[in-house]
Amino acid sequence: MKYRRLGRTGLSVSEVGFGTIPVLRGSVPVLPDYYNLSDEEALAVMGHAFRLGCNLYDTAIVPEYGDAEIKLGKFAARIGREKILISDKARFFDGNEIYLAAKTSCKNMGTWADLYFVHQVDAAHEEAVFQKGGALDALSELKQEGVIRFAGVASHYYDILLRGARDFRVDVLQGSGNLLERGMLERMKAEPLFREKGLLINKVYAAGLLPAYFSVEALLGTVLSYPVSCALIGIGTIGQAQEAFGFHENMGTVPGFDKVLSVLGRDFSPIPCDRCQRCACPRGTEIHTIFRQYQYFYLGKEYWALRKLDMGIEQSAQWCRKCTEMPCLSMCPAKIRIPDEIQKICRLVRVHYPPDSRPDSQGGKSVSDMGNQNPGA
Ligand code: SF4
Ligand code: SF4
């Protein structure tokens, strides 16, 4: 295992970190998967990673990641608290709320958090986080009190991460990326401000979908070829821990983007979008998220992707049909015919997710009837 500098925190972290979602028992609202690890099983998996050199464990407040936070606290007590670094987070944007949440997290774990992130910051909550008295001010206060050591912002949005990179209250950032969705990693690489912060990257396996197509060496090697501190991998078994933490970096295996598209192209026609997030729609259509759900539909999370797409695709398609300027087109370096792709995806949702197939419709099909093949793969 190699170790990397965590921005200016003075900490050194294993370049592969342990994501704790798969050690929880039960299910969490945002994920389709069901997990079933007992405390002892979870601690054994975390211990295996530790013996392979992992020193960073990432979790989130109960119930965001179920009981994973509690299990991590037990593991820290067993292994020796000073031997690992705990990264924790909560989806609260208001200062008072995250202040209480971080204290609850530490109570759940029975120890402090080395890093504490405001979780899933999006445009709707950005101001609440960054404004005076918002979540970041609260995290600064918690640092002074010694409840947490470093404060962070976790987001899937480049502009929000960049704002975090500019903010002196932020020590660490958590973003997402993988060999298919590498556009944001490319932009971070080109922006020196990100070098000042510790940078954790999640979704390296794209919710567990990409290992069906690419080796762990290629997946981890790609993310670690960027100037990031740590690639986080969700781990639920000893075998997964062995694969991720026993990984030997071989930069020769990093596939180019065209190669990635051609490998995926054996099964479907991927949209050549690397999620750089340069396109902006004045109507508010989140183009890169729609394209991501389209890829996920074909990569195996069919039902989950359809449900997410269904939330706004008809409206987006309608806006595109009326849009005369189409400003998104000139913003896309990949020259993707964005409005055409949106119409195509709208048709796909109509075919595969008609109203009478929904679980809440009278006599509708169940989730399994929808052809949801092993969503947790
Ligand atoms: S073509 Fe569609 S996605 Fe592009 S700017 Fe217009 S409404 Fe937005
Ligand atoms: S559609 Fe184009 S500009 Fe938008 S995220 Fe994808 S590659 Fe980037």
PDB file of C-alpha atoms and ligand atoms in Angstrom, residues 183 271-280 287-289 291 328 331-336 338, ligand 2:
ATOM      1  CA  GLY A 183     -14.270  14.735 -16.678  1.00  0.00           C
ATOM      2  CA  ILE A 271     -23.019   8.410 -24.697  1.00  0.00           C
ATOM      3  CA  PRO A 272     -19.458   9.774 -24.949  1.00  0.00           C
ATOM      4  CA  CYS A 273     -20.010  12.014 -21.918  1.00  0.00           C
ATOM      5  CA  ASP A 274     -17.208  12.006 -19.339  1.00  0.00           C
ATOM      6  CA  ARG A 275     -19.281  14.132 -16.938  1.00  0.00           C
ATOM      7  CA  CYS A 276     -17.050  17.165 -17.163  1.00  0.00           C
ATOM      8  CA  GLN A 277     -20.082  19.281 -16.167  1.00  0.00           C
ATOM      9  CA  ARG A 278     -19.235  22.102 -18.553  1.00  0.00           C
ATOM     10  CA  CYS A 279     -22.718  22.098 -20.074  1.00  0.00           C
ATOM     11  CA  ALA A 280     -25.347  24.232 -18.411  1.00  0.00           C
ATOM     12  CA  ILE A 287     -27.588  17.008 -18.491  1.00  0.00           C
ATOM     13  CA  HIS A 288     -24.648  15.075 -17.046  1.00  0.00           C
ATOM     14  CA  THR A 289     -26.867  13.354 -14.462  1.00  0.00           C
ATOM     15  CA  PHE A 291     -26.564  10.852 -19.246  1.00  0.00           C
ATOM     16  CA  CYS A 328     -25.607  23.486 -24.236  1.00  0.00           C
ATOM     17  CA  MET A 331     -20.400  24.089 -24.223  1.00  0.00           C
ATOM     18  CA  CYS A 332     -19.785  20.397 -24.784  1.00  0.00           C
ATOM     19  CA  PRO A 333     -16.199  19.590 -25.755  1.00  0.00           C
ATOM     20  CA  ALA A 334     -17.304  16.117 -26.844  1.00  0.00           C
ATOM     21  CA  LYS A 335     -19.752  17.659 -29.335  1.00  0.00           C
ATOM     22  CA  ILE A 336     -22.581  15.462 -28.091  1.00  0.00           C
ATOM     23  CA  ILE A 338     -27.420  16.795 -26.237  1.00  0.00           C
TER      24      ILE A 338
HETATM   25  S1  SF4 B   2     -22.596  16.458 -22.061  1.00  0.00           S
HETATM   26 FE1  SF4 B   2     -20.605  17.237 -22.729  1.00  0.00          FE
HETATM   27  S2  SF4 B   2     -20.260  19.096 -21.510  1.00  0.00           S
HETATM   28 FE2  SF4 B   2     -21.938  17.958 -20.541  1.00  0.00          FE
HETATM   29  S3  SF4 B   2     -20.947  16.752 -18.970  1.00  0.00           S
HETATM   30 FE3  SF4 B   2     -21.078  15.488 -20.796  1.00  0.00          FE
HETATM   31  S4  SF4 B   2     -19.139  15.768 -21.898  1.00  0.00           S
HETATM   32 FE4  SF4 B   2     -19.325  17.428 -20.396  1.00  0.00          FE
END
